[in-house]
Amino acid sequence: MNAGNNERKDSVRNIAWLICAESIRLKYFENLAEKVHNGEKEDAIRHFLNPKRCIESWFVRTINSNSSGNPEQKYKDTFSAEFKRVLQEIRTCHSYEEIKKFVNNYMIQVDNVDYKLDLYGQITENDLKIFQDIIEKELETKGNNHPPRREPFQKPSDDKSIMERLGCTEACYLCGALCWGSRDHHENVDETKIHHSSHQSAGLACVTNDTDELVATPCHNRTDDTNMWYFNKNESTKRSFAKVQDFSDWKFDDPHCMHVFNDLMCWFFDKLHKDLAKSRNLKPASYDDLKKNGCLSLNYNDIISTLKTKIGE
Ligand SMILES: [Zn+2]
Ligand SMILES: [Zn+2]
Ligand SMILES: [Zn+2]
Ligand SMILES: [Zn+2]
């Protein structure tokens, strides 16, 4: 079983774009961007309305449906090769003690072959050959019953080390940008537990200004005296206050992380702000705001190829 499980996980681990969070997210957003570019906006809109859930479920779906590698065959091959080796070892044993030791030691390593050798009777050396034959027969019967299993192999998404590559997928409340921390970093006790991101146009998370227009400015460029609207509150909250009161688990003023995605997110905002606004009964971003934040006249192909170069794809 392990051979099959490992084969399945290894074939996922070896996929080039699965090597780190940057390349995984590039793959994900590239996919969404391509659809938007072709006029299919639904998936991208769904993502920006619920970033964490969308990227998580895409990732799990993608790695579990990866069909390269053949876990069943690998399992069978490994099993029969190992089995041959066992039989050979038993044939070359010179005493019961040797056989007993070998079989008992070996069988604990082979899953689901329940074969424990216990010798109490006094068997003479002459019977050794007969005894070897009996064990071989018994093991063969067990072995033959063994391979055609119907149990599914473990899913790659059950493997912690594979899921870790996706990183932390918490989304900033005020712009929807995904955190760039490591998986489960929020459980740390020091300041590395704070979520941090490369903040994007706030309107991507349907954040508005005082007149219900989606905002193109990313979190780190908004000033502390800005009125922030969130959590469906009836009143706005000053940004300086919001940071401390409601979002102390996030960093907002430090745009250092992964800004290579900035242009792509600006492009998404330009393409989707009208649809996002409509889905929440809000107003789209103003032309001036889009322009000021560099969301206009971005070229899809340039953005993707620049991103790929920067990430080293
Ligand atoms: Zn943000
Ligand atoms: Zn985080
Ligand atoms: Zn930077
Ligand atoms: Zn960081």
CSV table of C-alpha atoms and ligand atoms in Angstrom, one decimal:
chain,number,residue,atom,x,y,z
A,1,MET,CA,0.0,0.0,0.0
A,2,ASN,CA,2.8,2.4,0.9
A,3,ALA,CA,4.4,2.0,-2.5
A,4,GLY,CA,1.1,3.1,-4.1
A,5,ASN,CA,0.6,6.0,-1.7
A,6,ASN,CA,4.1,7.2,-2.2
A,7,GLU,CA,3.9,7.0,-5.9
A,8,ARG,CA,0.8,9.1,-6.0
A,9,LYS,CA,2.3,11.7,-3.7
A,10,ASP,CA,5.7,11.8,-5.4
A,11,SER,CA,4.1,12.3,-8.8
A,12,VAL,CA,2.4,15.4,-7.3
A,13,ARG,CA,5.6,16.6,-5.5
A,14,ASN,CA,7.4,16.4,-8.8
A,15,ILE,CA,5.1,18.7,-10.7
A,16,ALA,CA,7.2,21.8,-11.4
A,17,TRP,CA,4.7,24.5,-10.5
A,18,LEU,CA,3.9,22.8,-7.2
A,19,ILE,CA,7.4,23.6,-5.9
A,20,CYS,CA,6.4,26.7,-3.9
A,21,ALA,CA,3.5,29.1,-3.0
A,22,GLU,CA,4.6,31.7,-5.6
A,23,SER,CA,4.4,29.2,-8.5
A,24,ILE,CA,1.2,27.6,-7.2
A,25,ARG,CA,-0.5,30.9,-7.0
A,26,LEU,CA,0.8,32.0,-10.3
A,27,LYS,CA,-0.7,28.9,-11.8
A,28,TYR,CA,-4.0,29.5,-10.1
A,29,PHE,CA,-4.3,33.2,-11.1
A,30,GLU,CA,-3.0,32.6,-14.6
A,31,ASN,CA,-5.8,30.1,-15.0
A,32,LEU,CA,-8.4,32.6,-13.8
A,33,ALA,CA,-6.8,35.4,-15.8
A,34,GLU,CA,-6.9,33.4,-19.0
A,35,LYS,CA,-10.7,32.7,-18.5
A,36,VAL,CA,-11.3,36.4,-17.9
A,37,HIS,CA,-9.3,37.2,-21.0
A,38,ASN,CA,-11.6,34.9,-22.9
A,39,GLY,CA,-14.7,36.6,-21.5
A,40,GLU,CA,-15.5,33.9,-18.9
A,41,LYS,CA,-15.5,35.9,-15.7
A,42,GLU,CA,-17.5,33.6,-13.3
A,43,ASP,CA,-14.6,31.7,-11.7
A,44,ALA,CA,-12.6,34.9,-11.1
A,45,ILE,CA,-15.6,36.7,-9.6
A,46,ARG,CA,-16.2,33.7,-7.4
A,47,HIS,CA,-12.6,33.8,-6.3
A,48,PHE,CA,-12.6,37.5,-5.3
A,49,LEU,CA,-15.9,37.1,-3.4
A,50,ASN,CA,-14.4,34.1,-1.4
A,51,PRO,CA,-10.6,33.9,-1.9
A,52,LYS,CA,-9.6,31.4,0.8
A,53,ARG,CA,-12.3,28.8,-0.1
A,54,CYS,CA,-11.8,29.1,-3.8
A,55,ILE,CA,-8.0,28.6,-3.9
A,56,GLU,CA,-8.1,25.9,-1.3
A,57,SER,CA,-10.7,23.8,-3.1
A,58,TRP,CA,-9.0,24.4,-6.5
A,59,PHE,CA,-5.7,23.2,-5.0
A,60,VAL,CA,-7.1,20.1,-3.4
A,61,ARG,CA,-9.0,19.3,-6.6
A,62,THR,CA,-6.0,19.8,-8.8
A,63,ILE,CA,-3.5,17.7,-6.8
A,64,ASN,CA,-6.0,14.9,-6.2
A,65,SER,CA,-6.9,14.6,-9.8
A,66,ASN,CA,-3.3,14.5,-11.0
A,67,SER,CA,-3.1,11.3,-13.0
A,68,SER,CA,0.6,11.1,-13.8
A,69,GLY,CA,2.2,8.3,-12.1
A,70,ASN,CA,0.4,4.9,-11.7
A,71,PRO,CA,0.0,4.1,-8.0
A,72,GLU,CA,-1.8,0.8,-8.7
A,73,GLN,CA,0.9,-0.6,-10.9
A,74,LYS,CA,3.7,0.7,-8.7
A,75,TYR,CA,2.1,-1.0,-5.8
A,76,LYS,CA,1.7,-4.3,-7.6
A,77,ASP,CA,5.3,-4.2,-9.0
A,78,THR,CA,6.8,-3.5,-5.6
A,79,PHE,CA,4.7,-6.1,-3.9
A,80,SER,CA,5.6,-8.9,-6.3
A,81,ALA,CA,9.3,-8.0,-6.4
A,82,GLU,CA,9.4,-7.9,-2.6
A,83,PHE,CA,7.5,-11.2,-2.5
A,84,LYS,CA,10.0,-13.0,-4.7
A,85,ARG,CA,12.8,-11.7,-2.5
A,86,VAL,CA,11.1,-13.1,0.6
A,87,LEU,CA,10.6,-16.5,-0.9
A,88,GLN,CA,14.2,-16.6,-2.0
A,89,GLU,CA,15.5,-15.7,1.4
A,90,ILE,CA,13.4,-18.4,3.0
A,91,ARG,CA,14.8,-21.0,0.7
A,92,THR,CA,18.4,-20.1,1.6
A,93,CYS,CA,17.8,-20.2,5.3
A,94,HIS,CA,19.7,-23.0,7.1
A,95,SER,CA,17.7,-23.3,10.3
A,96,TYR,CA,14.3,-22.7,11.8
A,97,GLU,CA,15.6,-20.0,13.9
A,98,GLU,CA,16.9,-18.2,10.9
A,99,ILE,CA,13.6,-18.6,9.1
A,100,LYS,CA,11.6,-17.5,12.1
A,101,LYS,CA,13.7,-14.5,12.6
A,102,PHE,CA,13.5,-13.5,9.0
A,103,VAL,CA,9.8,-14.0,8.5
A,104,ASN,CA,8.9,-12.3,11.8
A,105,ASN,CA,11.1,-9.3,11.1
A,106,TYR,CA,10.0,-9.0,7.6
A,107,MET,CA,6.3,-9.3,8.0
A,108,ILE,CA,6.0,-6.4,10.3
A,109,GLN,CA,7.2,-4.2,7.4
A,110,VAL,CA,4.7,-5.5,4.9
A,111,ASP,CA,1.3,-4.1,5.4
A,112,ASN,CA,-1.7,-6.3,5.7
A,113,VAL,CA,0.2,-9.6,5.4
A,114,ASP,CA,-0.6,-11.1,8.8
A,115,TYR,CA,1.9,-13.8,9.1
A,116,LYS,CA,3.6,-14.5,12.4
A,117,LEU,CA,5.8,-17.5,12.8
A,118,ASP,CA,5.9,-19.3,16.1
A,119,LEU,CA,7.7,-22.6,16.5
A,120,TYR,CA,7.1,-24.6,19.5
A,121,GLY,CA,7.2,-28.2,18.3
A,122,GLN,CA,10.5,-30.0,18.0
A,123,ILE,CA,11.1,-30.3,14.3
A,124,THR,CA,14.3,-32.1,13.2
A,125,GLU,CA,16.7,-30.7,10.6
A,126,ASN,CA,15.4,-33.2,8.1
A,127,ASP,CA,12.0,-31.6,8.1
A,128,LEU,CA,13.5,-28.2,7.2
A,129,LYS,CA,12.8,-28.6,3.5
A,130,ILE,CA,9.2,-29.6,4.1
A,131,PHE,CA,8.8,-26.7,6.5
A,132,GLN,CA,10.2,-24.3,3.9
A,133,ASP,CA,7.7,-25.6,1.4
A,134,ILE,CA,4.8,-25.1,3.8
A,135,ILE,CA,5.8,-21.5,4.6
A,136,GLU,CA,6.2,-20.7,0.9
A,137,LYS,CA,2.7,-22.1,0.2
A,138,GLU,CA,1.1,-20.2,3.0
A,139,LEU,CA,2.8,-17.0,2.0
A,140,GLU,CA,2.0,-17.5,-1.6
A,141,THR,CA,-1.7,-17.9,-0.7
A,142,LYS,CA,-1.6,-14.7,1.4
A,143,GLY,CA,0.3,-12.9,-1.3
A,144,ASN,CA,-2.1,-13.8,-4.1
A,145,ASN,CA,-5.0,-12.7,-2.1
A,146,HIS,CA,-3.3,-9.5,-1.4
A,147,PRO,CA,-2.7,-7.3,-4.5
A,148,PRO,CA,-6.2,-6.9,-6.0
A,149,ARG,CA,-7.3,-4.3,-3.5
A,150,ARG,CA,-10.1,-1.9,-3.9
A,151,GLU,CA,-9.1,0.5,-1.2
A,152,PRO,CA,-8.3,3.9,-2.6
A,153,PHE,CA,-4.8,5.2,-2.3
A,154,GLN,CA,-4.3,8.1,0.1
A,155,LYS,CA,-5.1,11.5,-1.4
A,156,PRO,CA,-2.1,13.8,-2.0
A,157,SER,CA,-4.2,16.5,-0.1
A,158,ASP,CA,-4.0,14.3,3.0
A,159,ASP,CA,-0.2,14.9,3.0
A,160,LYS,CA,0.8,17.8,5.2
A,161,SER,CA,4.0,18.5,3.4
A,162,ILE,CA,2.1,18.9,0.1
A,163,MET,CA,-0.5,21.2,1.6
A,164,GLU,CA,2.2,23.3,3.2
A,165,ARG,CA,3.4,24.4,-0.2
A,166,LEU,CA,0.2,26.3,-0.7
A,167,GLY,CA,1.0,28.5,2.2
A,168,CYS,CA,-1.4,30.5,4.4
A,169,THR,CA,-4.6,31.3,2.4
A,170,GLU,CA,-6.2,33.8,4.8
A,171,ALA,CA,-7.4,36.8,2.7
A,172,CYS,CA,-7.0,40.4,3.8
A,173,TYR,CA,-10.5,41.6,5.0
A,174,LEU,CA,-10.0,44.9,3.4
A,175,CYS,CA,-8.8,44.0,-0.1
A,176,GLY,CA,-9.0,40.2,-0.4
A,177,ALA,CA,-5.2,39.6,-1.0
A,178,LEU,CA,-4.0,36.2,0.1
A,179,CYS,CA,-1.5,36.1,2.9
A,180,TRP,CA,2.0,35.2,2.0
A,181,GLY,CA,2.8,33.6,5.3
A,182,SER,CA,3.7,29.9,5.7
A,183,ARG,CA,1.0,27.4,6.3
A,184,ASP,CA,-0.4,27.6,9.8
A,185,HIS,CA,2.0,30.5,10.7
A,186,HIS,CA,-0.9,32.1,12.6
A,187,GLU,CA,-0.3,29.5,15.3
A,188,ASN,CA,3.2,30.8,16.0
A,189,VAL,CA,3.7,32.7,19.2
A,190,ASP,CA,6.0,35.5,18.0
A,191,GLU,CA,5.2,38.3,15.6
A,192,THR,CA,5.5,35.9,12.6
A,193,LYS,CA,2.0,34.9,13.4
A,194,ILE,CA,0.7,38.2,11.9
A,195,HIS,CA,-0.8,37.7,8.4
A,196,HIS,CA,0.9,39.8,5.8
A,197,SER,CA,0.4,40.2,2.1
A,198,SER,CA,0.9,42.3,-0.9
A,199,HIS,CA,-2.3,44.3,-0.6
A,200,GLN,CA,-4.3,44.9,-3.8
A,201,SER,CA,-7.1,47.1,-4.9
A,202,ALA,CA,-9.5,47.2,-2.0
A,203,GLY,CA,-12.5,47.0,-4.4
A,204,LEU,CA,-11.5,43.4,-5.2
A,205,ALA,CA,-13.0,42.6,-1.8
A,206,CYS,CA,-15.9,44.9,-2.5
A,207,VAL,CA,-14.6,47.6,-0.2
A,208,THR,CA,-16.1,51.0,-1.0
A,209,ASN,CA,-15.5,54.7,-0.2
A,210,ASP,CA,-18.1,57.0,1.4
A,211,THR,CA,-20.1,57.1,-1.8
A,212,ASP,CA,-20.4,53.3,-2.3
A,213,GLU,CA,-17.9,53.2,-5.1
A,214,LEU,CA,-15.4,50.3,-5.1
A,215,VAL,CA,-11.9,51.5,-4.2
A,216,ALA,CA,-8.9,50.9,-6.5
A,217,THR,CA,-6.3,51.9,-3.8
A,218,PRO,CA,-4.6,49.0,-2.1
A,219,CYS,CA,-4.6,48.8,1.8
A,220,HIS,CA,-1.1,50.0,2.3
A,221,ASN,CA,-1.7,53.2,0.3
A,222,ARG,CA,-4.8,54.3,2.2
A,223,THR,CA,-4.2,57.0,4.8
A,224,ASP,CA,-4.9,56.5,8.5
A,225,ASP,CA,-7.7,59.1,8.5
A,226,THR,CA,-9.7,57.3,5.8
A,227,ASN,CA,-13.2,56.1,6.6
A,228,MET,CA,-13.2,52.4,6.3
A,229,TRP,CA,-16.4,50.5,5.6
A,230,TYR,CA,-16.5,46.8,6.5
A,231,PHE,CA,-18.4,44.0,8.3
A,232,ASN,CA,-21.7,45.6,7.1
A,233,LYS,CA,-21.4,48.1,9.9
A,234,ASN,CA,-23.7,51.1,9.7
A,235,GLU,CA,-20.9,53.5,10.5
A,236,SER,CA,-17.4,53.8,9.1
A,237,THR,CA,-14.3,53.3,11.2
A,238,LYS,CA,-11.2,55.4,10.9
A,239,ARG,CA,-8.4,53.3,9.4
A,240,SER,CA,-6.0,54.0,12.2
A,241,PHE,CA,-8.7,52.7,14.6
A,242,ALA,CA,-9.7,49.7,12.4
A,243,LYS,CA,-6.2,48.4,12.3
A,244,VAL,CA,-5.9,48.1,16.0
A,245,GLN,CA,-9.5,47.3,16.9
A,246,ASP,CA,-10.6,44.9,14.3
A,247,PHE,CA,-7.6,43.7,12.3
A,248,SER,CA,-4.7,43.4,14.7
A,249,ASP,CA,-3.9,40.0,13.2
A,250,TRP,CA,-2.9,41.7,9.9
A,251,LYS,CA,-0.1,43.9,8.7
A,252,PHE,CA,-1.4,46.7,6.5
A,253,ASP,CA,1.4,49.2,6.1
A,254,ASP,CA,4.1,47.0,4.8
A,255,PRO,CA,3.7,46.3,1.1
A,256,HIS,CA,6.9,44.4,0.8
A,257,CYS,CA,5.5,40.9,0.1
A,258,MET,CA,5.4,39.5,-3.4
A,259,HIS,CA,4.5,42.7,-5.2
A,260,VAL,CA,5.2,40.9,-8.5
A,261,PHE,CA,1.5,40.1,-8.5
A,262,ASN,CA,0.5,43.8,-8.3
A,263,ASP,CA,0.0,44.4,-12.0
A,264,LEU,CA,-2.0,41.2,-12.4
A,265,MET,CA,-4.3,42.2,-9.5
A,266,CYS,CA,-4.8,45.7,-11.0
A,267,TRP,CA,-5.6,44.1,-14.3
A,268,PHE,CA,-8.2,41.9,-12.6
A,269,PHE,CA,-9.7,44.9,-10.9
A,270,ASP,CA,-10.1,46.8,-14.1
A,271,LYS,CA,-11.7,43.8,-15.8
A,272,LEU,CA,-14.0,42.8,-12.9
A,273,HIS,CA,-14.9,45.9,-10.9
A,274,LYS,CA,-18.2,46.4,-12.7
A,275,ASP,CA,-19.3,42.8,-12.2
A,276,LEU,CA,-18.1,42.8,-8.6
A,277,ALA,CA,-20.0,46.0,-7.9
A,278,LYS,CA,-23.2,44.6,-9.4
A,279,SER,CA,-23.0,41.4,-7.4
A,280,ARG,CA,-23.1,43.4,-4.2
A,281,ASN,CA,-25.3,46.3,-5.3
A,282,LEU,CA,-22.5,48.8,-5.2
A,283,LYS,CA,-21.0,51.3,-7.7
A,284,PRO,CA,-18.0,50.5,-9.8
A,285,ALA,CA,-14.7,52.3,-9.3
A,286,SER,CA,-14.3,55.7,-10.9
A,287,TYR,CA,-12.1,56.2,-13.9
A,288,ASP,CA,-9.9,58.6,-11.9
A,289,ASP,CA,-9.4,56.1,-9.1
A,290,LEU,CA,-8.5,53.3,-11.6
A,291,LYS,CA,-6.1,55.6,-13.4
A,292,LYS,CA,-4.4,56.9,-10.3
A,293,ASN,CA,-3.7,53.3,-9.1
A,294,GLY,CA,-2.3,52.1,-12.4
A,295,CYS,CA,-5.2,49.8,-13.2
A,296,LEU,CA,-5.7,51.0,-16.8
A,297,SER,CA,-4.0,50.1,-20.0
A,298,LEU,CA,-2.4,47.0,-18.6
A,299,ASN,CA,-1.6,44.3,-21.1
A,300,TYR,CA,-2.6,40.7,-20.2
A,301,ASN,CA,0.2,38.9,-22.1
A,302,ASP,CA,2.9,41.3,-20.8
A,303,ILE,CA,1.8,40.8,-17.2
A,304,ILE,CA,1.7,37.0,-17.4
A,305,SER,CA,5.1,36.8,-19.1
A,306,THR,CA,6.7,39.2,-16.6
A,307,LEU,CA,5.3,37.3,-13.7
A,308,LYS,CA,6.6,34.0,-15.1
A,309,THR,CA,10.1,35.5,-15.6
A,310,LYS,CA,10.2,36.9,-12.1
A,311,ILE,CA,9.1,33.7,-10.5
A,312,GLY,CA,11.5,31.8,-12.7
A,313,GLU,CA,9.0,29.5,-14.5
B,1,ZN,ZN,-5.4,44.3,2.2
B,2,ZN,ZN,-1.3,34.2,7.1
B,3,ZN,ZN,9.2,43.7,-2.3
B,4,ZN,ZN,6.1,39.0,4.4
